[in-house]
XYZ file of C-alpha atoms in Angstrom:
553
model
C 16.277 -24.535 16.386
C 12.619 -25.276 15.764
C 10.559 -22.086 16.011
C 6.839 -22.065 16.664
C 6.233 -19.590 13.849
C 8.303 -18.334 10.928
C 7.130 -15.049 9.384
C 8.363 -14.120 5.913
C 8.340 -10.322 5.691
C 7.865 -7.673 8.355
C 5.460 -5.070 6.947
C 1.805 -4.334 7.646
C 0.701 -7.934 7.066
C 3.427 -9.331 9.320
C 3.504 -6.814 12.170
C 0.261 -7.821 13.947
C 1.193 -11.516 13.643
C 4.590 -10.883 15.234
C 3.058 -8.643 17.912
C 0.178 -10.888 18.951
C 1.823 -14.318 18.698
C 4.944 -13.275 20.604
C 2.778 -11.832 23.395
C 1.118 -15.264 23.713
C 4.530 -16.843 24.294
C 5.116 -18.340 20.858
C 8.696 -18.255 19.569
C 8.616 -16.230 16.372
C 11.356 -15.990 13.752
C 11.104 -13.106 11.282
C 12.881 -13.421 7.927
C 13.301 -9.916 6.496
C 14.794 -9.456 3.031
C 16.333 -6.085 3.848
C 18.197 -4.351 6.646
C 16.911 -3.899 10.195
C 17.181 -0.119 10.172
C 16.505 1.804 13.357
C 14.692 5.124 13.752
C 18.016 6.963 13.948
C 18.918 5.646 10.485
C 16.093 7.589 8.812
C 16.870 11.053 7.487
C 15.138 13.723 5.411
C 17.905 13.614 2.805
C 16.177 13.529 -0.583
C 19.255 12.199 -2.376
C 19.629 9.278 0.010
C 15.957 8.497 0.514
C 14.149 9.245 -2.718
C 16.790 9.186 -5.448
C 18.996 6.227 -4.541
C 18.437 2.533 -3.845
C 18.872 2.684 -0.081
C 15.711 0.846 0.927
C 15.059 -1.220 -2.195
C 17.205 -3.562 -4.324
C 18.970 -2.215 -7.386
C 16.832 -2.987 -10.415
C 19.883 -4.173 -12.329
C 20.207 -6.953 -9.737
C 16.620 -7.679 -8.750
C 13.847 -6.594 -11.077
C 10.339 -7.478 -12.147
C 8.915 -7.876 -15.612
C 5.808 -5.879 -16.414
C 3.532 -7.349 -19.059
C 1.657 -4.737 -21.078
C -0.689 -4.997 -24.051
C 1.188 -3.401 -26.934
C 0.339 -3.698 -30.633
C -2.363 -6.281 -29.913
C -0.132 -8.628 -27.934
C 1.138 -9.001 -24.381
C 4.788 -8.013 -24.111
C 7.151 -8.246 -21.128
C 9.371 -5.323 -20.184
C 12.075 -5.707 -17.500
C 11.853 -2.886 -14.979
C 15.603 -2.251 -15.145
C 14.897 -0.770 -18.587
C 11.922 1.389 -17.605
C 12.909 2.260 -14.029
C 9.333 1.433 -12.985
C 10.046 0.136 -9.504
C 7.636 -2.321 -7.875
C 9.842 -2.711 -4.793
C 8.375 -0.556 -2.037
C 10.606 -1.141 0.933
C 13.020 -3.986 1.671
C 13.713 -3.313 5.343
C 12.297 -4.086 8.754
C 8.722 -2.789 8.702
C 8.553 -2.916 4.907
C 6.805 -0.201 2.957
C 4.772 0.809 6.033
C 7.849 2.898 6.929
C 7.184 5.157 3.959
C 3.399 5.420 3.790
C 1.594 8.754 3.951
C -0.722 7.131 6.466
C -4.189 7.785 4.981
C -6.161 5.297 7.091
C -9.630 4.739 5.699
C -11.666 1.660 6.494
C -13.373 -0.316 3.779
C -17.127 0.168 3.902
C -19.728 -2.572 4.428
C -20.629 -2.728 0.733
C -16.937 -3.062 -0.229
C -17.203 -6.583 1.172
C -20.129 -7.451 -1.112
C -19.598 -5.694 -4.440
C -20.879 -8.638 -6.459
C -24.146 -8.631 -4.520
C -24.550 -4.845 -4.693
C -23.601 -4.167 -8.308
C -23.514 -7.600 -9.917
C -20.516 -9.132 -11.640
C -19.212 -6.875 -14.390
C -18.668 -8.543 -17.729
C -14.994 -9.419 -18.071
C -14.404 -9.187 -14.334
C -13.749 -11.652 -11.519
C -15.538 -9.646 -8.833
C -16.747 -11.757 -5.891
C -18.035 -11.027 -2.415
C -15.638 -11.487 0.476
C -16.140 -14.560 2.693
C -16.316 -12.212 5.692
C -18.246 -9.007 6.372
C -17.497 -5.541 7.679
C -18.914 -6.653 11.023
C -16.209 -9.330 11.214
C -13.531 -6.695 10.678
C -14.865 -3.723 12.638
C -13.320 -4.596 15.992
C -9.967 -5.095 14.301
C -10.125 -1.733 12.558
C -10.833 -0.310 16.001
C -7.872 -2.211 17.440
C -5.513 -0.872 14.775
C -6.600 2.679 15.555
C -5.667 2.160 19.192
C -2.562 -0.059 18.923
C -0.924 1.292 15.773
C -2.224 4.785 16.509
C -4.567 6.797 14.305
C -5.240 10.510 14.688
C -8.223 12.351 13.316
C -11.706 13.691 13.727
C -14.686 11.564 12.726
C -16.582 12.906 9.702
C -20.266 12.178 9.310
C -21.204 11.872 5.637
C -23.456 9.786 3.428
C -21.168 6.786 3.023
C -19.594 6.846 6.489
C -19.183 3.351 7.916
C -20.431 2.395 11.416
C -17.885 2.599 14.236
C -17.757 1.044 17.700
C -15.602 3.930 18.962
C -17.011 7.358 18.278
C -13.669 9.141 18.163
C -10.137 8.356 17.069
C -7.690 7.689 19.906
C -5.463 10.639 18.971
C -6.592 14.194 18.297
C -6.389 15.414 14.706
C -3.050 16.590 13.374
C -2.561 20.288 12.740
C -3.981 21.399 9.393
C -2.677 23.700 6.711
C -4.467 27.080 6.365
C -5.691 26.133 2.880
C -8.274 23.821 4.505
C -10.457 26.883 5.189
C -10.648 27.601 1.441
C -11.199 23.920 0.689
C -14.057 23.620 3.178
C -15.777 26.770 1.900
C -15.546 25.477 -1.667
C -16.783 22.006 -0.758
C -19.847 23.532 0.887
C -20.598 25.668 -2.179
C -20.523 22.531 -4.321
C -22.659 20.643 -1.771
C -19.793 18.188 -1.249
C -19.235 16.722 2.213
C -16.241 17.775 4.285
C -14.339 14.570 5.054
C -11.323 14.886 7.331
C -8.502 12.409 6.745
C -7.571 10.051 9.586
C -3.856 9.268 9.585
C -1.687 6.585 11.142
C 0.513 9.334 12.557
C 0.199 10.112 16.245
C -0.322 13.718 17.302
C 0.742 13.143 20.930
C 3.637 11.298 22.556
C 2.897 7.671 23.409
C 5.257 5.275 25.193
C 8.432 4.981 23.070
C 7.015 7.086 20.236
C 7.099 10.878 19.914
C 4.406 13.007 18.301
C 4.607 14.238 14.721
C 6.820 17.299 14.384
C 5.610 18.237 10.872
C 8.955 17.804 9.125
C 7.499 18.448 5.646
C 9.094 15.144 4.554
C 6.561 12.442 5.397
C 5.302 10.348 2.457
C 8.162 8.264 0.979
C 10.341 9.005 4.029
C 11.005 7.023 7.178
C 9.795 8.740 10.347
C 12.437 10.288 12.602
C 10.165 10.684 15.623
C 8.319 7.373 15.609
C 4.993 9.138 15.036
C 4.190 7.203 11.869
C 2.499 3.871 12.590
C 4.863 1.605 10.718
C 4.904 -2.086 11.584
C 8.454 -1.623 12.826
C 7.679 1.259 15.159
C 4.199 0.387 16.417
C 4.335 -3.401 16.606
C 7.744 -5.025 16.135
C 9.671 -2.874 18.618
C 7.138 -3.648 21.403
C 7.149 -7.331 20.371
C 10.916 -7.498 20.862
C 10.353 -6.757 24.548
C 8.761 -10.209 24.939
C 12.117 -11.878 24.155
C 10.147 -14.258 21.950
C 11.115 -12.675 18.616
C 14.192 -13.413 16.544
C 14.787 -11.148 13.552
C 17.066 -12.354 10.773
C 17.740 -9.428 8.451
C 19.076 -9.664 4.883
C 17.281 -12.999 4.539
C 15.826 -13.408 1.048
C 13.438 -16.373 1.210
C 13.560 -18.305 -2.051
C 11.632 -21.493 -1.261
C 9.158 -23.033 1.164
C 9.856 -26.753 1.659
C 7.084 -29.301 2.273
C 7.007 -32.900 3.439
C 4.962 -35.848 2.170
C 2.068 -34.713 4.366
C 1.975 -31.430 2.435
C 3.046 -29.375 5.421
C 5.784 -26.777 5.258
C 8.789 -27.850 7.291
C 11.281 -25.095 6.529
C 12.057 -21.948 4.589
C 15.223 -21.687 2.530
C 16.762 -18.229 2.354
C 19.825 -16.532 0.946
C 21.977 -14.443 3.250
C 23.504 -11.127 2.197
C 26.552 -13.014 0.923
C 24.384 -15.395 -1.083
C 24.817 -18.361 1.262
C 21.834 -20.744 1.450
C 20.373 -21.186 4.929
C 17.269 -22.753 6.399
C 14.781 -21.989 9.182
C 12.503 -24.661 10.602
C 9.157 -23.909 12.220
C 5.808 -25.453 13.037
C 3.762 -22.773 11.275
C 4.583 -20.319 8.487
C 3.122 -16.915 7.704
C 4.005 -15.246 4.402
C 3.635 -11.470 4.123
C 6.208 -10.381 1.560
C 3.922 -7.911 -0.316
C 1.539 -9.248 -2.929
C 3.734 -9.669 -6.001
C 6.616 -11.196 -4.026
C 4.336 -13.494 -2.040
C 2.922 -14.995 -5.239
C 6.455 -15.231 -6.622
C 7.650 -17.189 -3.573
C 4.772 -19.656 -3.687
C 5.116 -20.165 -7.434
C 8.870 -20.759 -7.131
C 8.393 -23.288 -4.287
C 7.896 -26.311 -6.532
C 8.323 -29.965 -5.552
C 6.698 -33.337 -6.166
C 3.740 -32.431 -3.924
C 3.256 -29.058 -5.584
C 4.607 -29.158 -9.169
C 3.086 -25.720 -9.885
C 4.217 -24.154 -6.619
C 3.211 -24.428 -2.967
C -0.541 -24.134 -2.407
C -1.090 -23.927 -6.168
C -2.503 -27.293 -7.183
C -5.722 -25.382 -7.883
C -3.831 -23.017 -10.210
C -5.065 -19.902 -8.401
C -1.824 -18.460 -7.005
C -1.008 -15.161 -8.692
C -4.464 -14.646 -10.181
C -6.526 -11.476 -9.724
C -3.658 -9.157 -8.811
C -4.948 -5.788 -7.604
C -3.606 -2.255 -7.569
C -5.412 1.088 -7.745
C -6.602 2.911 -10.818
C -6.815 6.656 -10.849
C -4.551 9.552 -11.553
C -4.182 13.093 -10.332
C -5.835 16.504 -10.725
C -3.667 19.539 -9.917
C -4.039 23.285 -9.527
C -1.760 26.148 -8.516
C -2.384 28.768 -5.822
C -0.618 32.047 -5.140
C -1.096 35.203 -3.056
C -4.438 35.877 -4.729
C -5.841 32.876 -2.825
C -4.399 33.677 0.621
C -1.429 35.445 2.200
C 1.847 33.908 1.026
C 3.028 33.258 4.567
C -0.027 31.071 5.112
C 0.116 29.388 1.723
C 3.797 28.476 2.048
C 3.480 27.138 5.594
C 5.594 23.943 5.530
C 4.841 20.560 7.049
C 1.162 20.847 7.933
C -1.270 18.351 6.433
C -4.223 19.111 4.176
C -6.216 16.166 5.588
C -9.264 16.467 3.338
C -10.932 14.030 0.956
C -13.953 13.897 -1.345
C -15.933 10.726 -0.642
C -19.454 11.652 -1.771
C -18.968 9.519 -4.885
C -17.502 6.428 -3.234
C -20.686 4.621 -4.256
C -23.127 5.672 -6.945
C -26.479 4.247 -7.919
C -25.164 2.569 -11.062
C -21.505 1.767 -10.391
C -18.832 1.582 -7.720
C -17.163 4.997 -7.558
C -14.131 6.107 -5.598
C -12.520 8.963 -3.696
C -10.137 11.892 -4.102
C -7.486 12.728 -1.499
C -6.213 16.323 -1.309
C -2.452 16.658 -0.825
C 0.312 19.094 -1.616
C 3.259 18.083 -3.772
C 5.923 16.222 -1.832
C 8.549 18.679 -0.628
C 11.406 17.009 -2.584
C 13.141 20.147 -3.928
C 15.567 18.311 -6.207
C 12.793 16.434 -7.997
C 10.591 19.521 -8.235
C 13.394 21.691 -9.587
C 14.387 19.076 -12.159
C 11.003 19.405 -13.882
C 11.461 23.150 -14.285
C 14.257 22.817 -16.828
C 11.727 22.418 -19.634
C 10.060 25.362 -21.367
C 6.362 25.691 -20.462
C 5.499 26.750 -24.007
C 7.546 24.100 -25.800
C 8.489 21.035 -23.791
C 11.214 20.151 -26.301
C 13.210 23.231 -25.329
C 15.421 23.595 -22.275
C 15.364 26.631 -20.003
C 18.695 27.773 -18.588
C 20.529 30.746 -17.114
C 18.551 33.562 -15.501
C 15.274 32.305 -16.980
C 15.708 29.001 -15.161
C 16.822 30.763 -11.994
C 13.719 32.977 -12.010
C 11.468 30.023 -12.732
C 12.840 28.064 -9.793
C 12.628 31.078 -7.482
C 9.020 31.841 -8.404
C 7.975 28.198 -8.065
C 9.414 27.816 -4.586
C 8.550 31.244 -3.161
C 5.372 32.469 -4.832
C 3.017 29.534 -5.384
C 2.014 26.055 -4.258
C 0.456 23.113 -6.093
C -2.531 21.277 -4.615
C -3.248 17.788 -5.918
C -6.297 15.579 -5.775
C -5.175 11.952 -5.924
C -7.822 9.694 -7.466
C -8.458 6.302 -5.871
C -10.690 3.954 -7.853
C -11.138 0.206 -7.470
C -8.915 -2.041 -9.550
C -11.361 -4.535 -11.041
C -10.011 -8.115 -10.802
C -9.815 -9.766 -14.200
C -8.066 -12.553 -16.101
C -5.376 -10.213 -17.439
C -4.166 -8.981 -14.078
C -1.954 -11.572 -12.447
C 1.500 -12.515 -11.165
C 3.503 -15.335 -12.741
C 7.114 -16.476 -12.980
C 9.142 -17.155 -16.097
C 12.431 -19.080 -15.987
C 13.758 -16.865 -18.803
C 13.909 -13.906 -16.424
C 16.014 -14.365 -13.287
C 17.558 -12.082 -10.698
C 21.243 -12.006 -9.790
C 20.738 -15.052 -7.557
C 19.288 -17.108 -10.409
C 15.739 -17.012 -8.994
C 12.869 -16.418 -11.469
C 11.470 -12.919 -10.949
C 7.836 -11.935 -10.622
C 6.101 -11.085 -13.877
C 3.140 -8.764 -13.364
C 0.546 -8.524 -16.118
C -1.251 -5.219 -15.664
C -4.419 -5.566 -17.691
C -7.082 -3.166 -16.413
C -10.840 -3.439 -16.835
C -12.346 -0.670 -18.980
C -14.572 0.500 -16.123
C -11.539 1.466 -14.034
C -10.632 4.256 -16.422
C -14.259 5.351 -16.776
C -14.609 5.711 -12.991
C -11.323 7.622 -12.795
C -12.510 10.049 -15.475
C -15.780 10.499 -13.572
C -13.833 11.384 -10.414
C -11.474 13.637 -12.365
C -14.431 15.905 -13.204
C -15.293 16.215 -9.519
C -11.722 17.182 -8.724
C -11.646 19.793 -11.461
C -14.916 21.228 -10.180
C -13.430 21.736 -6.720
C -10.246 23.388 -8.004
C -12.311 25.653 -10.237
C -14.461 26.667 -7.270
C -11.270 27.375 -5.300
C -10.119 29.604 -8.198
C -6.947 27.619 -8.795
C -4.856 28.422 -11.867
C -3.123 26.057 -14.286
C -5.585 23.250 -13.575
C -4.367 20.012 -15.146
C -4.974 16.302 -14.816
C -3.468 12.966 -15.715
C -5.829 10.000 -15.549
C -4.627 6.492 -16.266
C -5.582 2.852 -15.870
C -1.962 1.953 -15.078
C -1.396 0.478 -11.606
C 0.159 2.301 -8.673
C 3.208 0.189 -7.894
C 3.069 1.073 -4.196
C -0.486 -0.317 -3.891
C -0.435 -4.090 -4.317
C -2.972 -6.721 -3.310
C -4.535 -9.926 -4.576
C -2.831 -12.978 -6.016
C -3.820 -15.313 -3.166
C -7.457 -14.406 -2.666
C -9.397 -15.898 0.202
C -12.759 -17.613 -0.125
C -14.814 -20.596 0.884
C -14.284 -22.592 -2.327
C -10.843 -24.186 -2.691
C -11.383 -24.436 -6.448
C -11.519 -20.659 -6.891
C -9.404 -19.358 -3.986
C -6.005 -19.998 -2.412
C -6.906 -19.300 1.218
C -9.853 -19.917 3.511
C -11.570 -17.087 5.367
C -8.824 -17.099 8.010
C -6.139 -16.679 5.337
C -5.012 -20.262 5.870
C -4.030 -22.188 2.747
C -6.660 -24.615 1.491
C -3.866 -27.008 0.514
C -1.196 -26.492 3.189
C -2.591 -26.534 6.705
C 0.311 -24.745 8.397
C 0.606 -21.907 5.858
C -1.034 -18.495 6.217
C -0.762 -15.427 3.971
C -1.451 -12.070 5.637
C -0.272 -9.294 3.345
C -2.692 -7.763 0.829
C -2.635 -10.951 -1.261
C -5.798 -12.238 0.431
C -8.044 -9.437 -0.875
C -10.591 -10.380 -3.597
C -11.334 -6.677 -4.203
C -9.508 -3.669 -2.845
C -11.935 -0.814 -2.364
C -11.108 2.757 -3.306
C -8.672 3.451 -0.491
C -5.041 2.573 0.313
C -4.809 -1.034 1.496
C -2.568 -0.721 4.555
C -5.281 -0.172 7.178
C -7.246 -3.222 6.023
C -4.083 -5.334 5.838
C -3.262 -4.408 9.433
C -6.805 -5.151 10.626
C -7.003 -8.488 8.862
C -3.612 -9.532 10.203
C -4.830 -8.889 13.757
C -7.908 -11.006 12.939
C -5.757 -13.872 11.636
C -3.440 -13.592 14.648
C -6.424 -14.181 16.938
C -7.348 -17.300 14.962
C -3.804 -18.676 15.071
C -3.466 -18.041 18.805
C -6.777 -19.750 19.496
C -6.037 -22.756 17.262
C -2.240 -23.075 17.248
C -2.039 -26.506 18.856
C -4.718 -27.903 16.577
C -3.093 -26.450 13.444
C 0.408 -27.790 14.095
């Protein structure tokens, strides 16, 4: 069968494409690497969800290599040795199933960092080929269609909005927010309430959040979380225009002499090679895997990989710099019954320092530790005074009891821009192959020196808040290492085909019927999680494809 559109992947970058194009009557085939799990398949079982390879490939079979600068040279380390997992969700809906759902828009100046701050030495910072105004209506659309709950906060760096309020009322908040707000005011910090892609009220086939206490890193059992699967793909299936092929690992995009993609070759669960033909192809496999697919799709028209005659595929990979600041609270801060209230969200952020006069800053998001009792308890086996010594017997029992019943840890997660540079990229190396014999993605993770400096600047702000809140055991861990669950770049968009892979509509400069709609398109990432912007941009691209489909194909 010849489909109108073949979509590789089914996460945040794919969902709006599937949703919008199928509603227009186009026949859409979705090739998803993992299983097509249903809502009923998700549980709050920590062993199954967080400690086993249920939703991601086993690293022994399918790994990445991470290239780090060690002893004055770049060295590759297979992730099956380190356990550092850059797979974030191989299943229908992708990693959007497991997000915490912080949904912050980029701000107008995020689209023009080069113009605002100039190009940092050693960086590849450029302005976007579109503006915030081009994206605003799509951010608004995501809030309504995917579902975002919250209360608008007015602060110095707040971006303009066409809708005054969020479509869903704010989620219930943990009692500690009263102490946070009082402390923020004493420090003259703004109170910024976190909007989340988690609905607070029932809507069509989705039920409201029930505050399970197991949200981030877990699939949603009520449908409240705005995953691509729940919010977009399930409704799209009602059009009868969508075909989902699960367990389809796409290994190559095939082109003809006219440099158009004619088909996608994939491996089934049994390893059998199969092919899907379509008129138009959209790749949204998450940034590192999207670059990998294009680079591995070599032929006489594209000896360096599809859409890579310019040599730009894989360049300027983005993540998020930062770290974490933590503090402990006990009954001296508030009644234990309030402090230990499970499930409710903190929903506060510090965004006063998102921009500064001299440099691009970032934000801090306030969250409690994930509930995960097995993981939390496993850290308690080490002696607090001497980390080389084990604690056991009654001492360990008391330590576990006190940790779970008498105190709670509040974290401030630091989000700082990852500065694009020549030593942050995705490549493939024929020496390193997965179990299918396909070269794996190599990710060089060179960070710009400013990323760490900004993170350290934000760390001080986080410490100041915890000190004002009278937290105990304040600690921090700041690093320029990437967050593997935040991936973007590698196929940046721009107006110049010599320096970018895609045009401003995320259409390949070199392959007319190829679009890339995951985070790969982003030239810079801002100081927020990428999912909201990926969703919004995908809706924008879907509009362009619908309006120009006949002309494109």
